[in-house]
Coordinates of C-alpha atoms and ligand atoms in Angstrom, one line a residue:
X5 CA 149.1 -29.0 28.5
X6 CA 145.3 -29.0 29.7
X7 CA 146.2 -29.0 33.6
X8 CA 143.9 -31.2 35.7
X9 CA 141.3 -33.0 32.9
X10 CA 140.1 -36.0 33.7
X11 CA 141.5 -39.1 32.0
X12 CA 140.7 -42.2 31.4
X13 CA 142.2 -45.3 30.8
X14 CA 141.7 -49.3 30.6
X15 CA 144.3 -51.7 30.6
X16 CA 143.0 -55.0 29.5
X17 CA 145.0 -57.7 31.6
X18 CA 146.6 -59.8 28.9
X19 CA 149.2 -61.7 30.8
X20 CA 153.2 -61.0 30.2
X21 CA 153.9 -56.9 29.9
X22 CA 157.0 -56.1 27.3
X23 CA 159.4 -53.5 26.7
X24 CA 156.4 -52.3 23.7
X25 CA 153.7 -52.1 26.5
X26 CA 155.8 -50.5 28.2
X27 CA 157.3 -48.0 26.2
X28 CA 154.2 -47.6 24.4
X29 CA 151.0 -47.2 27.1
X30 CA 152.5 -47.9 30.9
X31 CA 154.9 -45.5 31.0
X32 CA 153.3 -42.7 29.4
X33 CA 149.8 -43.3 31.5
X34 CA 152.0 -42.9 34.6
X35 CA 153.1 -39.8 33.7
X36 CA 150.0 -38.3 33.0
X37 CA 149.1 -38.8 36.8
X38 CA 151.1 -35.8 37.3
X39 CA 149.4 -33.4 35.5
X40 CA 145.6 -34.8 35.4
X41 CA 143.2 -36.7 37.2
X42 CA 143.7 -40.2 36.4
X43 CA 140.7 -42.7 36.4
X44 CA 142.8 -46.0 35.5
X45 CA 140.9 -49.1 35.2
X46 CA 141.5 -52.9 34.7
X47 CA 139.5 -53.6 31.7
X48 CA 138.4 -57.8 32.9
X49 CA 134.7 -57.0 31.7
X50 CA 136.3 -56.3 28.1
X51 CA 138.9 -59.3 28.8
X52 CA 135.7 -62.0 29.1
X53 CA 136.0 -61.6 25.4
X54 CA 139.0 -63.8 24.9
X55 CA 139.7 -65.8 28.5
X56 CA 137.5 -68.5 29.3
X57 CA 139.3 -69.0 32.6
X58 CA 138.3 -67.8 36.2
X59 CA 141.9 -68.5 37.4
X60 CA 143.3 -67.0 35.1
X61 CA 141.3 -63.8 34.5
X62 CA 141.4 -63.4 38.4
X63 CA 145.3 -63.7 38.0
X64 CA 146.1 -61.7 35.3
X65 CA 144.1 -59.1 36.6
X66 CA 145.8 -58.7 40.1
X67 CA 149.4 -59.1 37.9
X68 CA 148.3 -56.3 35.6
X69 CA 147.6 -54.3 39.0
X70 CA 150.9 -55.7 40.4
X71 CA 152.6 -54.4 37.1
X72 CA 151.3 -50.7 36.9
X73 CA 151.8 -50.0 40.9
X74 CA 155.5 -51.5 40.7
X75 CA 155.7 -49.2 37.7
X76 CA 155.0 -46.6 39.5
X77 CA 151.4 -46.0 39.6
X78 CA 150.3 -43.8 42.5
X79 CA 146.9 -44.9 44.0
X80 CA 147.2 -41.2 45.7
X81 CA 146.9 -39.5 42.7
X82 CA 145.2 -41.7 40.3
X83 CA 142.1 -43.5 41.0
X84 CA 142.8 -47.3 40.3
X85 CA 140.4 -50.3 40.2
X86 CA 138.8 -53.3 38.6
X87 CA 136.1 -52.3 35.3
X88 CA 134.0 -55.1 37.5
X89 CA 134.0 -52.9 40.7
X90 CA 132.0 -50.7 39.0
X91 CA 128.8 -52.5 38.2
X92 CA 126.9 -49.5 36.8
X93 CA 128.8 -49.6 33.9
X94 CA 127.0 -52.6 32.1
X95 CA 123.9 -50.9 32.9
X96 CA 125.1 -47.6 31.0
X97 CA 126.1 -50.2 28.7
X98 CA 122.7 -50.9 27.6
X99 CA 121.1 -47.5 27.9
X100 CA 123.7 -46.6 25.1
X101 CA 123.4 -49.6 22.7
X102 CA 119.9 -48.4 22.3
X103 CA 121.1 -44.8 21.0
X104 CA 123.9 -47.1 19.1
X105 CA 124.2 -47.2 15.2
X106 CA 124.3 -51.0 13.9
X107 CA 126.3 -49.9 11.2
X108 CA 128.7 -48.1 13.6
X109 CA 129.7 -51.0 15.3
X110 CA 130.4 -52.7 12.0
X111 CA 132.5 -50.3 11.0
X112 CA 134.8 -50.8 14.2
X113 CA 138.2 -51.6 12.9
X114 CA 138.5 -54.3 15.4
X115 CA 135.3 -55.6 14.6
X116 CA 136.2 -55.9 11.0
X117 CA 140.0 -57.2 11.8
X118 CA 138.7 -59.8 13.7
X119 CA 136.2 -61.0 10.8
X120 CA 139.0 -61.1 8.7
X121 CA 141.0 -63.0 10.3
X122 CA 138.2 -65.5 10.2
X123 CA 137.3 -65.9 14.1
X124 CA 134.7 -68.4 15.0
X125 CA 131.7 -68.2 16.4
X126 CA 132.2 -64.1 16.8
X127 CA 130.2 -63.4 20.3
X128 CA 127.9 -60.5 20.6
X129 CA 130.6 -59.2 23.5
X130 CA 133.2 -59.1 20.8
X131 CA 130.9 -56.7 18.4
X132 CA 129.3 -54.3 21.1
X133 CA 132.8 -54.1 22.6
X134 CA 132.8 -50.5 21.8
X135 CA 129.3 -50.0 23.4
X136 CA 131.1 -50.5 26.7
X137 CA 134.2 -49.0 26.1
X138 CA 132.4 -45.6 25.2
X139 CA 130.4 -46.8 28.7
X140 CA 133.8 -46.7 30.8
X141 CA 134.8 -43.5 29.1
X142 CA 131.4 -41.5 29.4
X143 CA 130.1 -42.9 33.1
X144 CA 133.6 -41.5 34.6
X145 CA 132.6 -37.9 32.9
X146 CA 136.1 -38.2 31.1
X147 CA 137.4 -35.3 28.8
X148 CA 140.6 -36.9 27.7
X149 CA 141.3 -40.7 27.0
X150 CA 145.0 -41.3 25.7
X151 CA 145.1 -43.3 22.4
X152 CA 147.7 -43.7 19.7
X153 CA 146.8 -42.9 16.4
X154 CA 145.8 -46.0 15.3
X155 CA 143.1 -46.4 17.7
X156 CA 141.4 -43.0 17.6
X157 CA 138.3 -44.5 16.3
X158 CA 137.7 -46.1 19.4
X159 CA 137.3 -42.5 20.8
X160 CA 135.2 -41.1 17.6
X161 CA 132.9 -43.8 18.4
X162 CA 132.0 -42.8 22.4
X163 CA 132.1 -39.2 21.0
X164 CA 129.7 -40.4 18.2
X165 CA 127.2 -42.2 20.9
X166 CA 127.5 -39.3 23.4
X167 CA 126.7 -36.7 21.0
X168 CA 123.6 -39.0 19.5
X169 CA 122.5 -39.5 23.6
X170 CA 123.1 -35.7 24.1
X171 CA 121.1 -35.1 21.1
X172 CA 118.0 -37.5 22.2
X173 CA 117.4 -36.6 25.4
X174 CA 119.4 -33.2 26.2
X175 CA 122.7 -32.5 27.7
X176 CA 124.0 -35.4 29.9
X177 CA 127.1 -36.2 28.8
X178 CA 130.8 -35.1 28.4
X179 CA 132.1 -35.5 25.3
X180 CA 135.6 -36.2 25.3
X181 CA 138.5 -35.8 23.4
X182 CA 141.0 -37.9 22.3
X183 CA 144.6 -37.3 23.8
X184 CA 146.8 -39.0 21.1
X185 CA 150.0 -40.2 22.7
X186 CA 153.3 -38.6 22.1
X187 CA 154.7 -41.1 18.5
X188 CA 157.4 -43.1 20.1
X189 CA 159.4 -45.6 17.7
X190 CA 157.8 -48.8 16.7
X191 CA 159.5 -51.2 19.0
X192 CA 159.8 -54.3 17.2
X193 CA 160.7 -57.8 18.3
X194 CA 163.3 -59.7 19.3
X195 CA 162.6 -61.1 15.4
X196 CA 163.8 -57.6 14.0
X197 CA 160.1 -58.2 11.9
X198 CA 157.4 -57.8 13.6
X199 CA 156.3 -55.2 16.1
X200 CA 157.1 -56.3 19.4
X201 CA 153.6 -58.3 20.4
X202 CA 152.7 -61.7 22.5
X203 CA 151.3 -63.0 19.4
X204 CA 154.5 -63.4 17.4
X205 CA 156.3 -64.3 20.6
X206 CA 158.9 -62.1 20.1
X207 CA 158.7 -60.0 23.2
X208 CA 161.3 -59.0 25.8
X209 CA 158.8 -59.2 29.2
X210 CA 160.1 -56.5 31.2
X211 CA 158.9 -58.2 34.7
X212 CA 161.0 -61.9 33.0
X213 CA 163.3 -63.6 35.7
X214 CA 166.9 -61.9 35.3
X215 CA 167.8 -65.2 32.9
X216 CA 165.0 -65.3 30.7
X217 CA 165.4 -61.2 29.9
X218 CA 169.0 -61.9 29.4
X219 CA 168.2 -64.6 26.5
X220 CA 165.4 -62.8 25.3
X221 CA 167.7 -59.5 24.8
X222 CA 171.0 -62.0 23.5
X223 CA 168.4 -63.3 20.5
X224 CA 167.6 -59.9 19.5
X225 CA 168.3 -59.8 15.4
X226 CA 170.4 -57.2 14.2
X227 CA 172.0 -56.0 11.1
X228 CA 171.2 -58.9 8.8
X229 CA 173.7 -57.7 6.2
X230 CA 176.0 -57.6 9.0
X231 CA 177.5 -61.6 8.9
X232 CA 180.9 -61.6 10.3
X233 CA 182.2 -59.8 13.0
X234 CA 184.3 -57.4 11.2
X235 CA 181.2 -56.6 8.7
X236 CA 180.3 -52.9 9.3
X237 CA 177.3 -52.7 10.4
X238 CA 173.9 -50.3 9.5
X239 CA 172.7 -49.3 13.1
X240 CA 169.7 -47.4 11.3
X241 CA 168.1 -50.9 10.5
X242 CA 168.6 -52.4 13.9
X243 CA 166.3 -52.9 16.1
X244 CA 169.0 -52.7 19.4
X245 CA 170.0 -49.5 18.1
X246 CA 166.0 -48.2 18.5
X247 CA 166.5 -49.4 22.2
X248 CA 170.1 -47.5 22.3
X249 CA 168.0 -44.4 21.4
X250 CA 165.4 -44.5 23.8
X251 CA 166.9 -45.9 26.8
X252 CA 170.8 -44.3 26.2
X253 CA 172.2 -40.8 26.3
X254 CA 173.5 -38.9 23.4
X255 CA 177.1 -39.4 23.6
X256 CA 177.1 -43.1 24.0
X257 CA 174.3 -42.9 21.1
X258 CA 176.7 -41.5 18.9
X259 CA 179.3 -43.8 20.0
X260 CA 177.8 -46.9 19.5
X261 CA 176.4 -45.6 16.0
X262 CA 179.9 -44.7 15.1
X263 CA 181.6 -48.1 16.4
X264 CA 178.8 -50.0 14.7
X265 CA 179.9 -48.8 11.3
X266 CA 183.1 -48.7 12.1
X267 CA 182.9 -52.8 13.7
X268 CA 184.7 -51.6 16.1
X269 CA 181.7 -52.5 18.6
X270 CA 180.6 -56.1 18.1
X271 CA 176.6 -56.8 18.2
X272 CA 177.2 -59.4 21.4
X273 CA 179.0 -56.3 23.2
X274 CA 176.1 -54.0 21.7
X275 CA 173.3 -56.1 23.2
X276 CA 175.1 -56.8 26.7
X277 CA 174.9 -52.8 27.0
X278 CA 171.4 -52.8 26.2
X279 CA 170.7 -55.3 28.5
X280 CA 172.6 -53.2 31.0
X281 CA 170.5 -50.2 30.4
X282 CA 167.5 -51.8 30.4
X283 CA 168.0 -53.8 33.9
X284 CA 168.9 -50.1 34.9
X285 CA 166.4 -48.4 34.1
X286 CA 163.8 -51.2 35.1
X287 CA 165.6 -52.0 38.0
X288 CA 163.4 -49.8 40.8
X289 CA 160.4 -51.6 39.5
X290 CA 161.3 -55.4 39.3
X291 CA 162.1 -54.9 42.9
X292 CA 159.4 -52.9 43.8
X293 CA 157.1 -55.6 41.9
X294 CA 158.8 -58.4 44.2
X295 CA 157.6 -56.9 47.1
X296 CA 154.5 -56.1 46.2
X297 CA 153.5 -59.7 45.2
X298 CA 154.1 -60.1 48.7
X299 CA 151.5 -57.9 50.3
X300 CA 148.3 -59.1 48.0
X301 CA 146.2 -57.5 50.8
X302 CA 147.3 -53.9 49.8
X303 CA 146.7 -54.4 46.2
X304 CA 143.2 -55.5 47.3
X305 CA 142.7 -52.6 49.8
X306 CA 144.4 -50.3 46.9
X307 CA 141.7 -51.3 44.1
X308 CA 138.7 -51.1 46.7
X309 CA 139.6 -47.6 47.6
X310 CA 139.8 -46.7 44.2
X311 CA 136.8 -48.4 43.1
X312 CA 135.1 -46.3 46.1
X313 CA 136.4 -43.2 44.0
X314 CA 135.3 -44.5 40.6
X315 CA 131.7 -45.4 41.9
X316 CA 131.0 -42.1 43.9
X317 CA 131.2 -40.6 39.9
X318 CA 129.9 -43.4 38.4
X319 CA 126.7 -43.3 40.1
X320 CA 126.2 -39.8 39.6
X321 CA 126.2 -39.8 36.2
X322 CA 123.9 -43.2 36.0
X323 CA 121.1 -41.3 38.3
X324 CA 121.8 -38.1 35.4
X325 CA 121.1 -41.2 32.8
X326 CA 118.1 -42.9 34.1
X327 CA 116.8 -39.5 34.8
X328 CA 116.9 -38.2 30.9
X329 CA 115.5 -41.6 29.4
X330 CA 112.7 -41.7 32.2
X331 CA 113.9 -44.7 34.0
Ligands
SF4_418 S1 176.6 -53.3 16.7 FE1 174.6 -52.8 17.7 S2 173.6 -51.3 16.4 FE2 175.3 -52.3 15.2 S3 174.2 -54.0 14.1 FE3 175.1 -54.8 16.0 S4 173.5 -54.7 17.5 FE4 172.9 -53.3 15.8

């Protein structure tokens, strides 16, 4: 474990979190904090992209904030704070384009996804997206930036454009390294389909009023051979089982494994202990979150401290910039 690295991170604020954002990026970014120093940032430059709405980029980025503090974030340790705080950033953006590949860009996965899928009208933002994403990661001197596998590219590309700059005009930038994120299980939908995502509306929002998390857990699919009651069921193919394994300990893993085949353990009891173990272990933070949204003012004071951080770096390494182009 590389003790005290710097890492970064940017959450894009996209409304809603679910038990796969969860599971998947907040939690493990929290626990880095403990081992690293954490540069966390709210990514509402990047999120320009796809909202078109001052209200509701302004509130989804203080709910994002509200989300990863009730989750545990410590502004103590981690340096937390709004991508727009830091105004150097788009002017790192454009020193970089200028060392930055055309053809790079177009070979950015998302880039290309997002052709694909036939989006209109696609906005230069959308295809130098990378250009200040490598900007975030390079102006904060970062040596680690967590990813999962799938999005390493977005790393190879800032190591790609730091190594080209580095190359130009002599040493000025850290090169970072990817940190790729522990493989946790895919968690997929309540649909038993899709991985769990906003876009197929499938999720189970961790931060949901007691009621709706209850519903969204009771729709869960199971089984689907599994009809009747007294049908055995296959917990290997079941999505609540996943959740039994990551939020459950051993002996009521095997339990429930063995009373699923056995239909001993019905899939409405099976899903009312999920439900219970979930609620557990969220239970801290939903609170926590409550309170929270009631003291706006120490977000606010929280991000601006953080941003103080961020900058104090941030305009180090512009002045290191202007100084090896000549500006
Ligand atoms: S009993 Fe539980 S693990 Fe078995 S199929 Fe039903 S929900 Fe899935």
């Amino acid at each position: 474990m590389s003790k005290n690295k710097r890492v970064l991170s940017g959450m894009q604020p996209s409304g809603k979190p679910h038990l796969g954002n969860y599971l998947g990026a907040m939690k493990p970014h929290i626990e880095l904090q403990e081992n690293h120093e954490c540069f966390y940032f709210l990514a509402n430059y990047h999120a320009l992209t796809t909202v078109r709405d001052k209200d509701k980029l302004a509130e989804m980025t203080t709910g994002l904030a509200l989300d990863y503090l009730a989750l545990g974030l410590d502004p103590e340790k981690t340096a937390f704070f709004r991508q727009s705080d830091i105004p150097e950033v788009t002017e790192l953006t454009w020193i970089i384009s200028t060392v930055t590949p055309f053809g790079l860009l177009e070979r950015a996965h998302a880039w290309k996804d997002s052709i694909a899928k036939g989006t209109k009208n696609p906005t230069v933002g959308l295809f130098s997206y990378p250009v200040l994403m490598a900007a975030d990661i390079l102006i904060y001197d970062s040596e680690l930036v967590p990813v999962g596998r799938d999005q390493k590219q977005h790393i190879e590309i800032a190591r790609d454009i730091a190594t080209t700059f580095n190359h130009t005009y002599g040493e000025t930038f850290i090169v970072p390294e990817d940190l790729i994120k522990k493989e946790v299980e895919t968690i997929l939908g309540t649909d038993g389909i899709h991985k769990m995502s906003k876009s197929y509306s499938n999720t189970v929002e961790i931060f949901a009023p007691e009621e709706d998390l209850r519903k969204q857990v009771m729709s869960m699919v199971t089984d689907p051979a599994r009809v009747r009651r007294d049908d055995p069921g296959n917990p290997d193919v079941c999505n609540v089982f996943t959740l039994h394994k990551i939020f459950n300990s051993e002996k009521n893993i095997a339990e429930i494994n063995k009373n699923c085949r056995n239909a001993s353990l019905g899939c409405v009891d099976c899903k009312k202990q999920i439900l219970e173990s979930i609620m557990e272990e969220l239970k801290a933070a939903r609170k926590k979150r409550i309170e929270l949204e009631n003291n706006l003012d120490y977000i606010e004071e929280v991000l601006r401290r953080g941003a103080t951080r961020a900058r104090e770096v941030a305009t180090k390494t512009l002045d290191r910039v202007r100084n090896s182009v000549g500006l």
